[in-house]
Short mmCIF file of C-alpha atoms and ligand atoms in Angstrom, two decimals:
data_model
loop_
_atom_site.label_atom_id
_atom_site.label_comp_id
_atom_site.label_asym_id
_atom_site.label_seq_id
_atom_site.Cartn_x
_atom_site.Cartn_y
_atom_site.Cartn_z
CA UNK R 1 -1.71 -33.45 -17.64
CA UNK R 2 -3.13 -31.59 -20.66
CA UNK R 3 -6.89 -31.18 -20.59
CA UNK R 4 -9.00 -32.76 -23.35
CA UNK R 5 -11.23 -29.72 -23.59
CA UNK R 6 -11.40 -27.99 -26.94
CA UNK R 7 -10.83 -24.28 -26.49
CA UNK R 8 -12.57 -22.35 -29.28
CA UNK R 9 -12.79 -18.74 -30.46
CA UNK R 10 -11.38 -16.40 -33.06
CA UNK R 11 -10.83 -13.36 -30.81
CA UNK R 12 -9.04 -13.06 -27.49
CA UNK R 13 -12.37 -12.37 -25.75
CA UNK R 14 -13.95 -15.48 -27.25
CA UNK R 15 -10.93 -17.64 -26.38
CA UNK R 16 -10.88 -16.50 -22.75
CA UNK R 17 -14.67 -16.95 -22.55
CA UNK R 18 -14.26 -20.49 -23.86
CA UNK R 19 -11.67 -21.31 -21.19
CA UNK R 20 -13.88 -19.75 -18.51
CA UNK R 21 -16.84 -21.79 -19.71
CA UNK R 22 -14.72 -24.96 -19.50
CA UNK R 23 -13.87 -24.13 -15.89
CA UNK R 24 -17.53 -23.43 -15.10
CA UNK R 25 -18.75 -26.71 -16.51
CA UNK R 26 -15.95 -28.66 -14.84
CA UNK R 27 -14.44 -29.80 -18.15
CA UNK R 28 -11.32 -27.86 -17.20
CA UNK R 29 -10.31 -28.79 -13.67
CA UNK R 30 -7.83 -27.20 -11.29
CA UNK R 31 -4.30 -27.97 -12.43
CA UNK R 32 -5.29 -28.81 -16.02
CA UNK R 33 -2.85 -27.48 -18.59
CA UNK R 34 -4.09 -25.19 -21.34
CA UNK R 35 -2.61 -25.71 -24.80
CA UNK R 36 0.66 -23.91 -25.55
CA UNK R 37 0.08 -20.46 -27.04
CA UNK R 38 1.53 -21.27 -30.47
CA UNK R 39 -0.21 -24.62 -30.73
CA UNK R 40 -3.61 -23.16 -29.89
CA UNK R 41 -3.06 -20.22 -32.23
CA UNK R 42 -2.29 -22.62 -35.10
CA UNK R 43 -5.27 -24.75 -34.16
CA UNK R 44 -7.68 -21.80 -34.12
CA UNK R 45 -6.14 -19.97 -37.09
CA UNK R 46 -5.40 -16.84 -35.05
CA UNK R 47 -2.14 -15.08 -34.22
CA UNK R 48 -0.16 -16.16 -31.14
CA UNK R 49 -0.64 -12.59 -29.83
CA UNK R 50 -4.43 -13.17 -29.74
CA UNK R 51 -4.06 -16.32 -27.64
CA UNK R 52 -1.42 -14.67 -25.43
CA UNK R 53 -3.84 -11.79 -24.81
CA UNK R 54 -6.61 -14.21 -23.84
CA UNK R 55 -4.31 -16.05 -21.43
CA UNK R 56 -3.09 -12.76 -19.95
CA UNK R 57 -6.65 -11.65 -19.29
CA UNK R 58 -7.44 -14.99 -17.62
CA UNK R 59 -4.27 -14.67 -15.55
CA UNK R 60 -5.13 -11.15 -14.40
CA UNK R 61 -8.50 -12.41 -13.23
CA UNK R 62 -6.89 -15.27 -11.30
CA UNK R 63 -8.38 -18.10 -13.37
CA UNK R 64 -5.08 -19.47 -14.63
CA UNK R 65 -1.45 -19.31 -13.67
CA UNK R 66 1.61 -19.36 -15.89
CA UNK R 67 4.74 -20.96 -14.48
CA UNK R 68 7.63 -21.03 -16.95
CA UNK R 69 8.09 -24.41 -18.57
CA UNK R 70 5.01 -25.76 -16.78
CA UNK R 71 2.96 -23.62 -19.13
CA UNK R 72 -0.46 -22.16 -18.34
CA UNK R 73 -2.71 -24.11 -15.99
CA UNK R 74 -6.06 -23.65 -14.30
CA UNK R 75 -5.51 -22.31 -10.75
CA UNK R 76 -6.43 -24.50 -7.77
CA UNK R 77 -9.55 -22.49 -7.00
CA UNK R 78 -10.33 -20.12 -9.84
CA UNK R 79 -12.74 -17.32 -8.91
CA UNK R 80 -15.62 -18.57 -11.03
CA UNK R 81 -18.27 -20.85 -9.58
CA UNK R 82 -17.99 -24.29 -11.12
CA UNK R 83 -20.73 -26.87 -10.96
CA UNK R 84 -20.54 -28.19 -7.46
CA UNK R 85 -19.50 -31.74 -8.42
CA UNK R 86 -16.47 -30.34 -10.22
CA UNK R 87 -15.28 -28.63 -7.05
CA UNK R 88 -15.52 -31.61 -4.75
CA UNK R 89 -12.56 -33.93 -4.23
CA UNK R 90 -13.40 -37.64 -4.54
CA UNK R 91 -15.08 -38.64 -1.28
CA UNK R 92 -13.04 -40.58 1.24
CA UNK R 93 -15.17 -43.49 2.34
CA UNK R 94 -14.65 -44.73 5.85
CA UNK R 95 -11.61 -42.52 6.45
CA UNK R 96 -10.85 -39.38 8.40
CA UNK R 97 -10.86 -36.01 6.60
CA UNK R 98 -8.10 -33.83 8.04
CA UNK R 99 -7.85 -31.63 4.97
CA UNK R 100 -10.27 -28.81 5.87
CA UNK R 101 -8.81 -26.04 8.03
CA UNK R 102 -12.14 -25.45 9.77
CA UNK R 103 -12.54 -25.00 13.51
CA UNK R 104 -13.91 -28.09 15.22
CA UNK R 105 -17.72 -27.60 15.23
CA UNK R 106 -17.87 -29.55 18.52
CA UNK R 107 -15.87 -26.76 20.15
CA UNK R 108 -17.68 -23.67 18.88
CA UNK R 109 -19.76 -21.85 21.49
CA UNK R 110 -23.52 -22.43 21.02
CA UNK R 111 -25.23 -19.37 19.54
CA UNK R 112 -28.76 -20.34 20.61
CA UNK R 113 -28.80 -18.71 24.08
CA UNK R 114 -27.29 -15.51 22.69
CA UNK R 115 -29.80 -15.37 19.84
CA UNK R 116 -32.62 -15.94 22.32
CA UNK R 117 -31.39 -13.09 24.54
CA UNK R 118 -31.05 -10.86 21.47
CA UNK R 119 -34.59 -11.71 20.38
CA UNK R 120 -35.87 -10.51 23.73
CA UNK R 121 -34.02 -7.19 23.70
CA UNK R 122 -33.71 -6.24 20.05
CA UNK R 123 -36.71 -3.87 19.93
CA UNK R 124 -38.54 -2.73 16.79
CA UNK R 125 -37.12 -3.45 13.33
CA UNK R 126 -34.33 -1.09 12.32
CA UNK R 127 -33.70 0.64 9.01
CA UNK R 128 -30.44 1.36 7.26
CA UNK R 129 -27.72 1.75 9.86
CA UNK R 130 -26.21 5.19 10.16
CA UNK R 131 -22.88 4.09 11.66
CA UNK R 132 -20.76 1.24 10.34
CA UNK R 133 -19.84 0.10 13.84
CA UNK R 134 -22.11 -0.20 16.87
CA UNK R 135 -20.69 1.87 19.75
CA UNK R 136 -20.77 -1.17 22.08
CA UNK R 137 -18.85 -3.30 19.62
CA UNK R 138 -16.31 -0.52 18.98
CA UNK R 139 -15.74 0.00 22.71
CA UNK R 140 -15.25 -3.69 23.43
CA UNK R 141 -13.01 -4.16 20.38
CA UNK R 142 -10.89 -1.16 21.40
CA UNK R 143 -10.41 -2.57 24.92
CA UNK R 144 -9.47 -5.96 23.60
CA UNK R 145 -7.05 -4.58 21.02
CA UNK R 146 -5.54 -2.09 23.48
CA UNK R 147 -4.84 -5.00 25.87
CA UNK R 148 -2.75 -6.45 23.04
CA UNK R 149 -1.01 -3.10 22.34
CA UNK R 150 -2.77 -2.60 19.02
CA UNK R 151 -3.64 1.10 18.57
CA UNK R 152 -7.34 1.09 17.79
CA UNK R 153 -8.46 4.72 17.82
CA UNK R 154 -9.66 4.18 14.26
CA UNK R 155 -11.55 1.02 13.48
CA UNK R 156 -14.26 -0.44 11.31
CA UNK R 157 -15.95 -3.80 10.85
CA UNK R 158 -15.79 -6.10 7.83
CA UNK R 159 -17.40 -9.38 6.82
CA UNK R 160 -14.48 -11.46 8.13
CA UNK R 161 -10.71 -11.19 7.93
CA UNK R 162 -10.49 -12.08 4.26
CA UNK R 163 -13.11 -9.49 3.36
CA UNK R 164 -11.07 -6.94 5.31
CA UNK R 165 -7.88 -7.93 3.50
CA UNK R 166 -9.63 -7.74 0.12
CA UNK R 167 -10.93 -4.26 0.92
CA UNK R 168 -7.49 -3.13 2.09
CA UNK R 169 -5.73 -4.42 -1.01
CA UNK R 170 -8.37 -2.92 -3.30
CA UNK R 171 -8.11 0.43 -1.52
CA UNK R 172 -4.32 0.71 -1.74
CA UNK R 173 -3.10 -1.34 -4.71
CA UNK R 174 -3.67 -1.52 -8.44
CA UNK R 175 -3.73 -4.60 -10.68
CA UNK R 176 -0.21 -5.76 -11.38
CA UNK R 177 1.13 -4.58 -7.98
CA UNK R 178 3.04 -7.10 -5.88
CA UNK R 179 1.99 -8.32 -2.43
CA UNK R 180 4.43 -10.02 -0.04
CA UNK R 181 2.85 -13.11 1.47
CA UNK R 182 4.12 -15.84 3.71
CA UNK R 183 5.42 -18.89 1.85
CA UNK R 184 3.91 -21.30 2.68
CA UNK R 185 0.81 -19.25 3.31
CA UNK R 186 -2.95 -19.38 3.38
CA UNK R 187 -4.33 -20.81 0.11
CA UNK R 188 -7.38 -18.52 0.09
CA UNK R 189 -5.21 -15.44 0.32
CA UNK R 190 -3.12 -16.62 -2.63
CA UNK R 191 -6.33 -17.21 -4.60
CA UNK R 192 -7.70 -13.80 -3.64
CA UNK R 193 -4.52 -12.00 -4.66
CA UNK R 194 -4.62 -13.76 -8.04
CA UNK R 195 -8.31 -12.87 -8.45
CA UNK R 196 -7.53 -9.20 -7.79
CA UNK R 197 -4.96 -9.22 -10.58
CA UNK R 198 -2.14 -8.69 -8.09
CA UNK R 199 1.13 -10.61 -7.93
CA UNK R 200 2.56 -12.52 -4.98
CA UNK R 201 6.11 -12.38 -3.72
CA UNK R 202 6.75 -15.21 -1.27
CA UNK R 203 8.41 -14.53 2.08
CA UNK R 204 9.82 -17.61 3.83
CA UNK R 205 8.26 -18.24 7.22
CA UNK R 206 9.73 -20.10 10.19
CA UNK R 207 8.09 -20.89 13.53
CA UNK R 208 8.65 -17.25 14.66
CA UNK R 209 6.90 -15.67 11.68
CA UNK R 210 8.05 -14.24 8.36
CA UNK R 211 11.84 -14.12 8.21
CA UNK R 212 13.55 -10.74 8.30
CA UNK R 213 15.68 -11.63 5.27
CA UNK R 214 12.56 -12.67 3.39
CA UNK R 215 10.75 -9.42 4.12
CA UNK R 216 13.87 -7.43 3.21
CA UNK R 217 14.07 -9.22 -0.15
CA UNK R 218 10.36 -8.65 -0.79
CA UNK R 219 10.78 -4.93 -0.08
CA UNK R 220 13.71 -4.84 -2.49
CA UNK R 221 11.46 -6.50 -5.09
CA UNK R 222 9.10 -3.53 -4.79
CA UNK R 223 6.08 -5.04 -3.01
CA UNK R 224 3.30 -2.56 -2.24
CA UNK R 225 1.77 -4.57 0.61
CA UNK R 226 2.87 -7.15 3.17
CA UNK R 227 0.44 -9.57 4.82
CA UNK R 228 1.61 -11.09 8.10
CA UNK R 229 -0.33 -13.69 10.08
CA UNK R 230 0.08 -12.79 13.75
CA UNK R 231 -0.59 -16.24 15.19
CA UNK R 232 -1.76 -19.69 14.10
CA UNK R 233 -0.23 -19.11 10.68
CA UNK R 234 -1.90 -21.24 8.08
CA UNK R 235 -0.46 -23.78 7.28
CA UNK R 236 2.65 -23.83 9.53
CA UNK R 237 1.26 -22.68 12.90
CA UNK R 238 3.91 -19.94 13.18
CA UNK R 239 3.33 -17.08 15.61
CA UNK R 240 5.24 -13.79 15.45
CA UNK R 241 7.49 -13.65 18.53
CA UNK R 242 8.52 -10.50 20.42
CA UNK R 243 12.03 -10.61 18.94
CA UNK R 244 10.77 -11.14 15.39
CA UNK R 245 8.26 -8.34 15.81
CA UNK R 246 11.03 -5.98 17.00
CA UNK R 247 13.24 -6.88 14.06
CA UNK R 248 10.42 -6.48 11.56
CA UNK R 249 9.30 -3.17 13.07
CA UNK R 250 12.85 -1.87 12.70
CA UNK R 251 13.04 -3.07 9.11
CA UNK R 252 9.66 -1.59 8.18
CA UNK R 253 9.95 1.65 10.15
CA UNK R 254 8.68 4.60 8.17
CA UNK R 255 8.16 2.72 4.87
CA UNK R 256 5.59 5.04 3.34
CA UNK R 257 5.37 2.95 0.15
CA UNK R 258 4.05 -0.16 1.87
CA UNK R 259 0.67 -1.19 3.25
CA UNK R 260 1.24 -3.45 6.26
CA UNK R 261 -1.62 -5.87 6.97
CA UNK R 262 -1.73 -8.12 10.02
CA UNK R 263 -4.17 -11.02 10.06
CA UNK R 264 -5.05 -12.11 13.60
CA UNK R 265 -7.62 -14.67 12.48
CA UNK R 266 -7.09 -16.99 15.42
CA UNK R 267 -7.62 -14.21 18.00
CA UNK R 268 -8.70 -15.61 21.38
CA UNK R 269 -8.09 -19.15 20.15
CA UNK R 270 -4.32 -18.63 20.12
CA UNK R 271 -2.80 -19.17 23.53
CA UNK R 272 0.36 -17.21 22.75
CA UNK R 273 0.41 -13.41 23.06
CA UNK R 274 0.16 -11.30 19.94
CA UNK R 275 3.22 -9.14 19.15
CA UNK R 276 1.79 -6.57 16.78
CA UNK R 277 3.63 -4.69 14.05
CA UNK R 278 0.75 -2.21 13.91
CA UNK R 279 1.89 1.36 13.43
CA UNK R 280 5.42 0.47 12.20
CA UNK R 281 4.50 1.93 8.81
CA UNK R 282 2.32 4.98 8.09
CA UNK R 283 -0.22 2.78 6.27
CA UNK R 284 -1.21 -0.24 8.33
CA UNK R 285 -4.17 -2.36 9.36
CA UNK R 286 -4.68 -5.03 11.99
CA UNK R 287 -7.58 -7.37 11.25
CA UNK R 288 -9.03 -9.59 13.97
CA UNK R 289 -11.65 -12.16 13.03
CA UNK R 290 -14.25 -13.88 15.18
CA UNK R 291 -14.34 -16.93 12.86
CA UNK R 292 -11.99 -19.31 14.64
CA UNK R 293 -13.01 -18.80 18.30
CA UNK R 294 -16.73 -18.06 17.82
CA UNK R 295 -17.65 -19.52 14.42
CA UNK R 296 -16.88 -18.85 10.74
CA UNK R 297 -20.57 -18.36 9.99
CA UNK R 298 -20.55 -15.10 11.95
CA UNK R 299 -18.51 -13.50 9.12
CA UNK R 300 -17.24 -10.59 11.15
CA UNK R 301 -13.84 -9.03 11.75
CA UNK R 302 -12.67 -5.83 13.38
CA UNK R 303 -10.22 -3.78 11.33
CA UNK R 304 -8.05 -1.20 13.10
CA UNK R 305 -5.57 0.96 11.24
CA UNK R 306 -4.24 4.40 10.50
CA UNK R 307 -6.85 7.04 9.92
CA UNK R 308 -6.51 7.22 6.12
CA UNK R 309 -6.59 3.44 5.65
CA UNK R 310 -9.65 2.92 7.86
CA UNK R 311 -11.37 5.86 6.16
CA UNK R 312 -10.74 4.32 2.75
CA UNK R 313 -12.11 0.93 3.77
CA UNK R 314 -15.12 2.35 5.61
CA UNK R 315 -15.80 4.94 2.90
CA UNK R 316 -15.71 2.37 0.13
CA UNK R 317 -17.99 0.08 2.11
CA UNK R 318 -20.42 2.97 2.58
CA UNK R 319 -20.92 3.34 -1.16
CA UNK R 320 -21.22 -0.44 -1.52
CA UNK R 321 -22.61 -3.02 0.89
CA UNK R 322 -22.83 -0.30 3.55
CA UNK R 323 -22.18 -2.02 6.86
CA UNK R 324 -22.07 -5.38 8.62
CA UNK R 325 -25.55 -6.16 9.96
CA UNK R 326 -26.05 -4.71 13.41
CA UNK R 327 -27.87 -7.92 14.35
CA UNK R 328 -24.60 -9.74 13.78
CA UNK R 329 -22.63 -7.07 15.61
CA UNK R 330 -24.95 -7.40 18.61
CA UNK R 331 -24.49 -11.15 18.58
CA UNK R 332 -20.70 -10.73 18.73
CA UNK R 333 -21.05 -8.21 21.58
CA UNK R 334 -23.14 -10.75 23.46
CA UNK R 335 -20.54 -13.49 22.89
CA UNK R 336 -17.65 -11.21 23.92
CA UNK R 337 -19.41 -10.18 27.12
CA UNK R 338 -20.27 -13.70 28.23
CA UNK R 339 -17.79 -15.26 30.71
CA UNK R 340 -19.16 -18.77 29.97
CA UNK R 341 -18.35 -18.30 26.27
CA UNK R 342 -14.84 -17.14 27.18
CA UNK R 343 -14.47 -20.38 29.15
CA UNK R 344 -15.58 -22.45 26.16
CA UNK R 345 -13.10 -20.66 23.90
CA UNK R 346 -10.30 -21.38 26.40
CA UNK R 347 -11.31 -25.05 26.51
CA UNK R 348 -11.32 -25.20 22.71
CA UNK R 349 -7.86 -23.61 22.59
CA UNK R 350 -6.56 -26.18 25.11
CA UNK R 351 -8.03 -29.00 23.07
CA UNK R 352 -6.37 -27.81 19.83
CA UNK R 353 -3.08 -27.34 21.69
CA UNK R 354 -3.18 -30.90 23.06
CA UNK R 355 -4.00 -32.48 19.71
CA UNK R 356 -1.53 -30.39 17.74
CA UNK R 357 1.33 -30.68 20.26
CA UNK R 358 0.55 -34.40 20.59
CA UNK R 359 0.91 -34.93 16.85
CA UNK R 360 4.10 -32.84 16.59
CA UNK R 361 5.60 -34.78 19.55
CA UNK R 362 4.53 -38.17 18.14
CA UNK R 363 6.14 -37.27 14.81
CA UNK R 364 9.31 -36.05 16.55
CA UNK R 365 9.50 -39.39 18.39
CA UNK R 366 9.47 -41.02 14.95
CA UNK R 367 12.23 -38.75 13.67
CA UNK R 368 9.95 -36.40 11.71
CA UNK R 369 10.37 -32.66 12.34
CA UNK R 370 6.93 -31.10 11.81
CA UNK R 371 5.70 -27.53 12.42
CA UNK R 372 2.72 -26.46 14.51
CA UNK R 373 3.47 -24.00 17.28
CA UNK R 374 -0.06 -22.56 17.45
CA UNK R 375 -3.47 -22.94 15.83
CA UNK R 376 -5.26 -25.84 14.22
CA UNK R 377 -2.79 -27.08 11.61
CA UNK R 378 0.38 -29.12 11.52
CA UNK R 379 2.74 -28.82 8.55
CA UNK R 380 4.66 -31.99 7.79
CA UNK R 381 7.53 -31.84 5.28
CA UNK R 382 7.48 -34.73 2.79
CA UNK R 383 9.76 -35.53 -0.15
CA UNK R 384 6.85 -35.93 -2.58
CA UNK R 385 3.36 -34.55 -1.91
CA UNK R 386 1.52 -36.71 -4.41
CA UNK R 387 3.09 -39.88 -3.10
CA UNK R 388 2.42 -38.89 0.52
CA UNK R 389 -1.19 -37.75 -0.04
CA UNK R 390 -2.00 -40.92 -2.00
CA UNK R 391 -0.37 -43.24 0.54
CA UNK R 392 -2.20 -41.53 3.40
CA UNK R 393 -5.48 -41.71 1.53
CA UNK R 394 -4.95 -45.44 1.06
CA UNK R 395 -4.36 -45.63 4.82
CA UNK R 396 -7.67 -43.80 5.46
CA UNK R 397 -6.51 -40.21 6.05
CA UNK R 398 -7.34 -37.30 3.78
CA UNK R 399 -4.77 -34.47 4.07
CA UNK R 400 -4.23 -31.26 2.11
CA UNK R 401 -1.30 -31.26 -0.32
CA UNK R 402 1.15 -28.47 0.46
CA UNK R 403 1.04 -27.30 -3.15
CA UNK R 404 -2.11 -25.34 -2.32
CA UNK R 405 -0.13 -23.20 0.12
CA UNK R 406 3.35 -23.00 -1.40
CA UNK R 407 5.08 -20.68 -3.81
CA UNK R 408 8.72 -21.75 -3.52
CA UNK R 409 8.65 -23.47 -0.13
CA UNK R 410 9.58 -27.15 0.14
CA UNK R 411 6.94 -29.89 -0.30
CA UNK R 412 4.81 -30.81 2.71
CA UNK R 413 1.29 -31.84 3.69
CA UNK R 414 -1.08 -29.95 5.97
CA UNK R 415 -2.89 -31.78 8.73
CA UNK R 416 -5.85 -29.99 10.34
CA UNK R 417 -6.25 -31.31 13.85
CA UNK R 418 -9.89 -30.16 14.17
CA UNK R 419 -11.18 -33.55 13.08
CA UNK R 420 -8.41 -35.52 14.78
CA UNK R 421 -9.13 -37.25 18.08
CA UNK R 422 -6.28 -37.55 20.55
CA UNK R 423 -6.58 -41.33 20.51
CA UNK R 424 -5.89 -41.32 16.74
CA UNK R 425 -2.60 -39.44 17.05
CA UNK R 426 -0.25 -42.48 17.21
CA UNK R 427 -1.91 -44.16 14.21
CA UNK R 428 -1.75 -40.95 12.16
CA UNK R 429 1.89 -40.36 13.16
CA UNK R 430 2.72 -43.91 12.02
CA UNK R 431 0.89 -43.41 8.71
CA UNK R 432 2.58 -40.04 8.10
CA UNK R 433 6.01 -41.48 8.89
CA UNK R 434 5.45 -44.36 6.48
CA UNK R 435 4.00 -42.09 3.79
CA UNK R 436 7.06 -39.84 3.91
CA UNK R 437 9.24 -42.76 2.93
CA UNK R 438 7.32 -43.24 -0.31
CA UNK R 439 6.21 -46.44 -2.02
CA UNK R 440 9.70 -47.78 -2.70
CA UNK R 441 10.94 -47.98 0.86
CA UNK R 442 7.64 -49.08 2.38
CA UNK R 443 7.29 -51.87 -0.16
CA UNK R 444 10.87 -53.10 0.00
CA UNK R 445 11.80 -56.09 2.10
C1 LIG I 501 -4.67 -17.13 7.95
C2 LIG I 501 -6.16 -17.02 7.90
N1 LIG I 501 -6.73 -15.82 7.89
C3 LIG I 501 -8.08 -15.68 7.87
C4 LIG I 501 -8.90 -16.78 7.87
C5 LIG I 501 -10.39 -16.62 7.82
O1 LIG I 501 -10.84 -15.51 8.43
P1 LIG I 501 -12.33 -15.02 8.12
O2 LIG I 501 -13.23 -16.20 8.27
O3 LIG I 501 -12.57 -13.99 9.15
O4 LIG I 501 -12.33 -14.47 6.73
C6 LIG I 501 -8.35 -18.05 7.87
C7 LIG I 501 -9.22 -19.23 7.84
O5 LIG I 501 -8.80 -20.35 7.75
C8 LIG I 501 -6.95 -18.18 7.87
O6 LIG I 501 -6.38 -19.37 7.86
#
């Protein structure tokens, strides 16, 4: 639908500022179409080249996307803070929100006892940290990564997995470069890549991880980086198997032109082993977050990699934010060392597995083949996302439309099981099965 916002300006800078202002105020919402280049140029009395330049600049900053005959549209989550109300979807009253891929807050380990213990032992206030990584944290992280066969001689700490990925891409790539990403893949990563002025090349993903053919095609297309989710792939739940890892390692062996990034965001919450690709290429990084098992608010991830890559990330951080607070690092050390916390994380993982497997099985019993091998999401193919999301909303379930996660993959909806109780699984499976049929079949007699 075309937006009814009047873009103004007589220079490319003024036109792009006008679009940005519309996004900020909420007058231009995600998905809104901008006027066609020639039409706007005629309207504003400027040359089409001026409008095209404005749109290009907005595209390079990730505010808009241009897709052939669909024209130029505002991206789902443009990197400019809109007024809060403009960002919020219409509230679902009395229903169940399964659209947010957050860990279940009921299953996160309590931080209180660890903060209390820290308060007792923390000592006098510290100044600027001299090392980016506390020795205790580095030692524990190395042990944990070594147990998973990830070489971790070189490592640093970032403010979460996505921060690590952003720093890696910024350190190795230049605007306009192409990044191979899983398709479907994590919406935030797609938004980040757009915001960095990089391009995405989609790699199909099956339950075993990115397909070998897909990665081969992306390499042939000249990608400069490849991002692979080790386990609990968002949104499909894929986990890289031993066989897939072997095949990908063989394909990638020695590729000096490629930065290989692995995102192990689920970490201890995934009950399948990790099969790392780390070290297959000269430039690589393996990022492991604490967000899913221990809490997103901790904002910490460990980043291991080859010496040059870790040095670039750590060196750039040193001239910027500096380091991740040592208070936070100590808190993570305390959580990692605590056997009771490890027990809680295992219980959380079991709970997600039961709910996710239960939903996949209930859908299979109704003839619907859904995906969800690991993690907190289930990916349900549907013929029409808008029809399915609307029908489910009417039935009291809020789900994420697959369009947020897809490049060329087939339509689907994403169900986050974090807010799903086991007792609700049959009702949701019924609603999903009906919603897939669309309004015509469900309303026919
Ligand atoms: C694939 C993937 N990577 C990373 C993250 C987030 O990691 P962090 O909170 O450490 O940035 C998420 C969160 O949903 C995710 O789905």
